[in-house]
C-alpha cells in the first residue's frame, strides 16, 4: 500500500525581482500628494511588522522556539527581530511550554506588566490546554489565568507552525480597531480574569 | 580479591547480624532491608569501610505500599562503589503513622534535595534535615500526592470531563483503581477543595493564588 | 501620612547590609524556569537560595497510570534537548525487566542515535554559554547543524524534538537510505563546524577571562553532591556510565573520556567539546559496524519478542491478529513479570536512572527517575559563594540545567 512520495516537481526558478516581498498598501483614497485611509489600517500595518515578542519559554516548546529564532526558520523576517526579556517593553507574550500551578501567578504578573496593546500567543499543547499533563500540578491551559489571542497546537509545534501562529497574530494586529481596547467587550473580558 | 555481592553480604551480616535481612539479587543488584533506626549506621559503615567504600549515593526515593500495615512507606537508597564498580540497594520501611527516618544529609550532600522530594511526595519526615520543606509542589499543598490514595488529576478542573475517561466524579472509582492495582480508599479530603495547591482554576483566573514571587 | 503607614518593610531589612536579588523564574539567562534568590554584598554573592518546581509535571504519578509504551512519551520530556537518550534508556530498562535481548545491529543503531543526541545536547549547552558571555554568532552557526540532526531523527521516527523513538527491542522501522545519507552528510560537514566553533571560543581572551575560575568545584565535593556527567568529569573524576556499566553494546567501542581539573565553567565547556569529538568518533565507528551487516542481517531492526514489540504497521492495518496484538501490547495486557530493576544510561547531563518496580500489573507500581540536573543543582549555592554576579549567571548556564529534567 505504498503511496508515492510527492516531491515539488514544479520548482520555481529563483528571481530576485519576484522574491522580494513588499507589503501591500492599505485600501484608501489617494490623489496627488496625499493618501487617506483609516487610522487603524496604518497603525495596524506599522504594529504588525514590528512586534516585539517576549519569549516566555518554559520547556520543550522553548527549544523549538530557539530553532524558530535561529537562522534556518528565522523569526526576524517577520519583523520580530528584537526579543525583549522585559515585559514592559514587549507587545506579544509568547508562552511556550507547560505552565505549572506554581508558575501561573507569574504568568499573570508578567502579563500585567505589559502595556496595552498586548497580545498573547499560547504555543504548544501544554500552554493551550495542559497537553498530555492532566495532573494535579499543571495548569490546564494558560487561558485559565490570562486572555489568549492565538493558540498554536502541537507537541512541540514545528517551527513552521509557530510561524503560522505568528502570522495569525499579525493578522489580528493589522485588523484591530483603534477602539478595541476601550470597548466594553474587552473590559468585560479582562474583568473575568480579575484584571482591572 | 575483587568485591562481589557475596562478600558484601558476608561483611554486612558479620557487622549487623540479624538486623539486615531479606537479601535478594534482582537482576544482579544486591538488595537488602534494615530497620529504620540503623539506616545511618549502615550507610556510615558502607562509606568508611576500607573494602566496601560505597561513597556515592546514586538515588534516594520512597515507595508506598498501602497494604502492608506498619510498613507502608519504604525509603530506598541506591549506593554505588565507583572504584570497584558495584551497586547496592538498601531499603528501610516505616509506618505511615510515624514516618520518621534519620537523614543522610551529613554523610551525602546529595541527599538534601532528594529527601525534600521524598518528603514532598510521600510525607516521610527526615529527622535532622536542615531544611525539610516542599520542593517541587506548591508550598501551600496540604497532602502528599504520590501516595496511592490520591488521584492524578486536578479534581477542580472544569474543561475535562472525567466521565469520558471512565472515572466518576471525585476521581478514581472506589473499588477499582485505574491501573488494576487493587482497591483504594474512596474519596479523600482534598479532591474537591482548593487544597490541591494554592488555588483552584477559577480562583487563579480571578487573581488569587500564590502572592509571593 | 508617614511612610511606614504605606509600606511594610520586612523584619530587619533596614539593618541588613546585603541586597536581595531575585533571579526570578523568568529571566533571559535562566534557560528554563527555576529561581535563585541571591544575597549580594555589592557585586559579591553572599548566599544563593534556589527554588525549583516551577514546571513540576508529576511524571512519576503519571507513570503509574500508563502502560510501558505510553511512558516513552513522558521520558521524551525529561531532558528535551536529547530525548532519544531518555527513550532508549527507558526501553533498555524495560528490556531488562522483560528479559528481551537486542541483536547487535539494533545496539549499534541505538548507539548512533544516542551519540547524535549527545552532540545535540552539548551543542545547545555550549552555544548558550557563548550567548550568555555575549557571543551570539556561535549559537546561530551551530543551530544549523542541530537542524541536520533533527532531520536524521525525522527520517527514523518522524519527529524532531520529542521523538518517542524506538520500541522495546529495537526500532519501529529500518533506517532508510535517506537517513544514512543525511548521517554521512553530517559526518562530513560537522567536524569543520565544530573546529570553527572551538576556534571562536577556546583561546578567546574574553571568553577565557569570563569562564576560568567561575564556579569551581573539587572532585570530592562533586562526588558528595552526586554530580555525574560532564560536570563531574570537569572536576576530574572519569565516571561515565557507558564505560562503567555498559549498555547497548558500548563495550564494543573504543573512546576516551575527556576529564578536566578544576571543575570551573571553562573546564565544563572544554569537556563538552571533547565529548562531542568522542561522540563523532563513536558514530563513525558504529556506522562502519552497521554497514558490515549484509544481506538479511541488514534487515534486522528489532529483537524477536512478539509479546512486547509492536507488530509492523503494514500488518496492523491488514491482519486481525497483528491488530489485536498491537492493542494488547499498547494497553499493557501482555505479561509483565513482577520485579524491580534499576537501569541507568549516560544522558547529556549524567547518569539518568530508571528505578522501575513492577507488580505484574499493566502499569508500573512505582517508577522513579534519577534526574541528574535535580541532584547537581543543589550544589549551586556552594559553587557561587563569594563570586560575582556575572559568574553566577555563567555558572548557571554552563551547568546545563534543563528545567524539564529538574522538576519532572
XYZ file of N, CA, C and O in Angstrom, chain A residues 56 58-60 63-64 66-67 69-73 85 98 100 102-103 106 110 132-133 135-138 155-156 158-159, chain C residues 25-26 28 33 52-59 62 66 77 80-81 124 128 139-140 143-144 146-147 150 154 160-162:
240
model
N 8.377 33.542 26.626
C 8.223 33.013 27.979
C 8.404 31.515 27.823
O 7.433 30.758 27.804
N 9.224 27.891 28.756
C 9.374 27.050 29.931
C 9.994 25.716 29.593
O 10.944 25.320 30.215
N 9.479 24.993 28.614
C 10.058 23.668 28.378
C 10.273 23.370 26.906
O 10.777 24.201 26.186
N 9.927 22.161 26.480
C 10.308 21.689 25.148
C 9.944 22.646 24.013
O 10.690 22.788 23.048
N 12.615 25.042 23.137
C 13.713 24.637 22.265
C 13.280 24.769 20.808
O 14.050 25.189 19.948
N 12.032 24.451 20.494
C 11.548 24.655 19.131
C 11.503 26.144 18.814
O 11.691 26.552 17.673
N 13.672 28.269 20.008
C 15.059 28.623 19.713
C 15.386 28.264 18.279
O 16.090 28.982 17.577
N 14.844 27.148 17.806
C 15.067 26.775 16.409
C 14.349 27.745 15.470
O 14.851 28.062 14.397
N 13.871 30.868 16.074
C 14.593 32.125 16.109
C 15.905 32.049 15.369
O 16.433 33.041 14.916
N 16.430 30.846 15.237
C 17.737 30.669 14.616
C 17.626 30.853 13.112
O 16.557 31.090 12.576
N 18.742 30.724 12.424
C 18.755 31.168 11.034
C 17.964 30.301 10.078
O 17.575 30.767 9.015
N 17.693 29.042 10.437
C 17.009 28.184 9.480
C 15.567 28.613 9.263
O 15.093 28.663 8.135
N 14.854 28.928 10.325
C 13.445 29.310 10.203
C 13.207 30.792 10.418
O 12.205 31.319 9.980
N 13.204 40.791 26.899
C 13.020 39.931 28.052
C 12.354 40.660 29.192
O 12.068 40.080 30.227
N 4.950 24.065 29.289
C 3.975 23.761 30.325
C 4.012 24.825 31.403
O 5.080 25.232 31.836
N 3.004 25.261 35.175
C 2.544 24.560 36.363
C 1.773 25.540 37.226
O 1.835 26.743 37.029
N 2.407 26.420 40.060
C 3.331 27.301 40.777
C 3.697 28.488 39.909
O 4.032 29.553 40.396
N 3.650 28.278 38.608
C 4.091 29.301 37.673
C 2.948 30.198 37.238
O 3.185 31.274 36.698
N 2.879 33.820 38.116
C 3.979 34.546 37.496
C 3.616 34.935 36.076
O 3.937 36.036 35.616
N 3.513 38.750 34.765
C 4.199 39.226 33.569
C 3.203 39.874 32.620
O 3.463 40.930 32.041
N -0.410 16.803 27.513
C -0.521 15.436 27.983
C -0.507 15.380 29.507
O -0.660 14.334 30.101
N -0.301 16.534 30.154
C -0.131 16.533 31.602
C -1.420 16.914 32.301
O -1.586 18.021 32.786
N -2.568 16.620 35.215
C -2.178 16.247 36.568
C -2.526 17.346 37.551
O -2.938 18.432 37.179
N -2.275 17.020 38.825
C -2.643 17.944 39.892
C -1.782 19.195 39.910
O -2.109 20.170 40.548
N -0.643 19.142 39.236
C 0.263 20.271 39.402
C 0.353 21.145 38.169
O 1.051 22.132 38.180
N -0.344 20.796 37.103
C -0.208 21.547 35.861
C -1.478 22.343 35.603
O -2.586 21.822 35.735
N 3.042 19.299 19.817
C 3.779 18.878 20.979
C 5.152 18.360 20.594
O 5.351 17.156 20.544
N 6.142 19.174 20.336
C 6.014 20.620 20.181
C 5.601 20.991 18.763
O 5.792 20.204 17.854
N 5.911 22.388 15.119
C 7.072 22.598 14.271
C 7.333 24.095 14.177
O 6.409 24.884 14.309
N 8.558 24.499 13.873
C 8.799 25.936 13.702
C 7.859 26.571 12.691
O 7.444 27.712 12.855
N 12.005 33.294 38.100
C 11.797 32.191 37.173
C 11.825 32.634 35.719
O 12.221 31.874 34.857
N 11.414 33.872 35.433
C 11.547 34.296 34.054
C 12.727 35.245 33.992
O 12.733 36.302 34.594
N 16.192 36.043 31.169
C 16.805 35.577 29.927
C 17.929 34.592 30.137
O 18.205 33.777 29.277
N 12.827 27.267 33.828
C 12.245 28.027 34.911
C 12.696 27.511 36.243
O 12.261 26.477 36.712
N 12.937 25.416 42.971
C 12.597 24.701 41.748
C 11.140 24.280 41.859
O 10.476 24.561 42.841
N 10.660 23.610 40.862
C 9.287 23.124 40.905
C 8.351 23.956 40.077
O 7.149 23.754 40.103
N 8.887 24.916 39.317
C 8.000 25.750 38.514
C 7.501 25.049 37.278
O 6.700 25.596 36.544
N 8.010 23.852 37.029
C 7.465 23.119 35.906
C 7.260 21.667 36.314
O 7.449 20.739 35.543
N 6.845 21.487 37.552
C 6.638 20.135 38.049
C 5.413 19.544 37.373
O 4.309 20.064 37.518
N 5.632 18.475 36.630
C 4.528 17.927 35.856
C 4.099 16.558 36.341
O 3.357 15.885 35.653
N 4.590 16.135 37.487
C 4.144 14.877 38.097
C 4.350 13.680 37.181
O 3.450 12.878 36.975
N 5.571 13.545 36.651
C 5.858 12.406 35.783
C 5.706 11.092 36.508
O 5.243 10.103 35.939
N 2.177 10.172 36.886
C 1.635 9.857 35.569
C 2.052 8.462 35.148
O 1.289 7.716 34.554
N 0.184 4.724 33.325
C 0.395 4.401 31.916
C 1.141 3.104 31.719
O 2.130 2.850 32.385
N 10.191 14.049 27.491
C 10.082 15.407 28.009
C 10.912 15.624 29.253
O 10.819 16.667 29.886
N 14.701 17.423 27.307
C 14.180 17.517 25.957
C 15.201 17.953 24.928
O 14.881 18.034 23.764
N 16.421 18.248 25.349
C 17.431 18.547 24.331
C 18.021 17.265 23.763
O 18.654 17.304 22.712
N 23.680 22.702 22.366
C 22.830 23.731 22.981
C 23.546 24.322 24.178
O 23.634 25.541 24.325
N 24.885 28.195 24.250
C 24.188 29.095 25.161
C 25.153 29.702 26.175
O 24.996 30.854 26.592
N 25.961 30.477 18.538
C 24.645 29.863 18.673
C 23.976 29.724 17.318
O 23.518 28.646 16.929
N 23.927 30.813 16.536
C 23.235 30.750 15.252
C 23.922 29.780 14.315
O 23.285 29.039 13.567
N 23.272 26.050 15.420
C 21.887 25.581 15.354
C 21.581 24.992 13.981
O 20.727 24.119 13.853
N 22.287 25.426 12.948
C 22.110 24.835 11.629
C 22.383 23.347 11.668
O 21.706 22.564 10.993
N 22.236 21.428 14.319
C 21.193 20.751 15.106
C 20.006 20.458 14.195
O 19.330 19.443 14.349
N 19.748 21.360 13.240
C 18.630 21.091 12.322
C 18.920 19.835 11.516
O 18.015 19.043 11.228
N 18.120 16.971 13.612
C 16.671 16.796 13.663
C 16.162 16.108 12.401
O 15.228 15.301 12.447
N 13.964 12.754 12.065
C 12.700 12.677 11.326
C 12.684 11.489 10.401
O 11.659 10.848 10.214
N 10.836 15.725 15.415
C 12.099 16.420 15.618
C 12.581 16.417 17.049
O 13.718 16.119 17.343
N 11.743 16.814 17.933
C 12.221 17.105 19.289
C 11.771 16.061 20.291
O 12.576 15.432 20.937
N 10.496 15.852 20.419
C 10.017 14.850 21.370
C 9.820 13.588 20.563
O 8.752 13.322 20.032
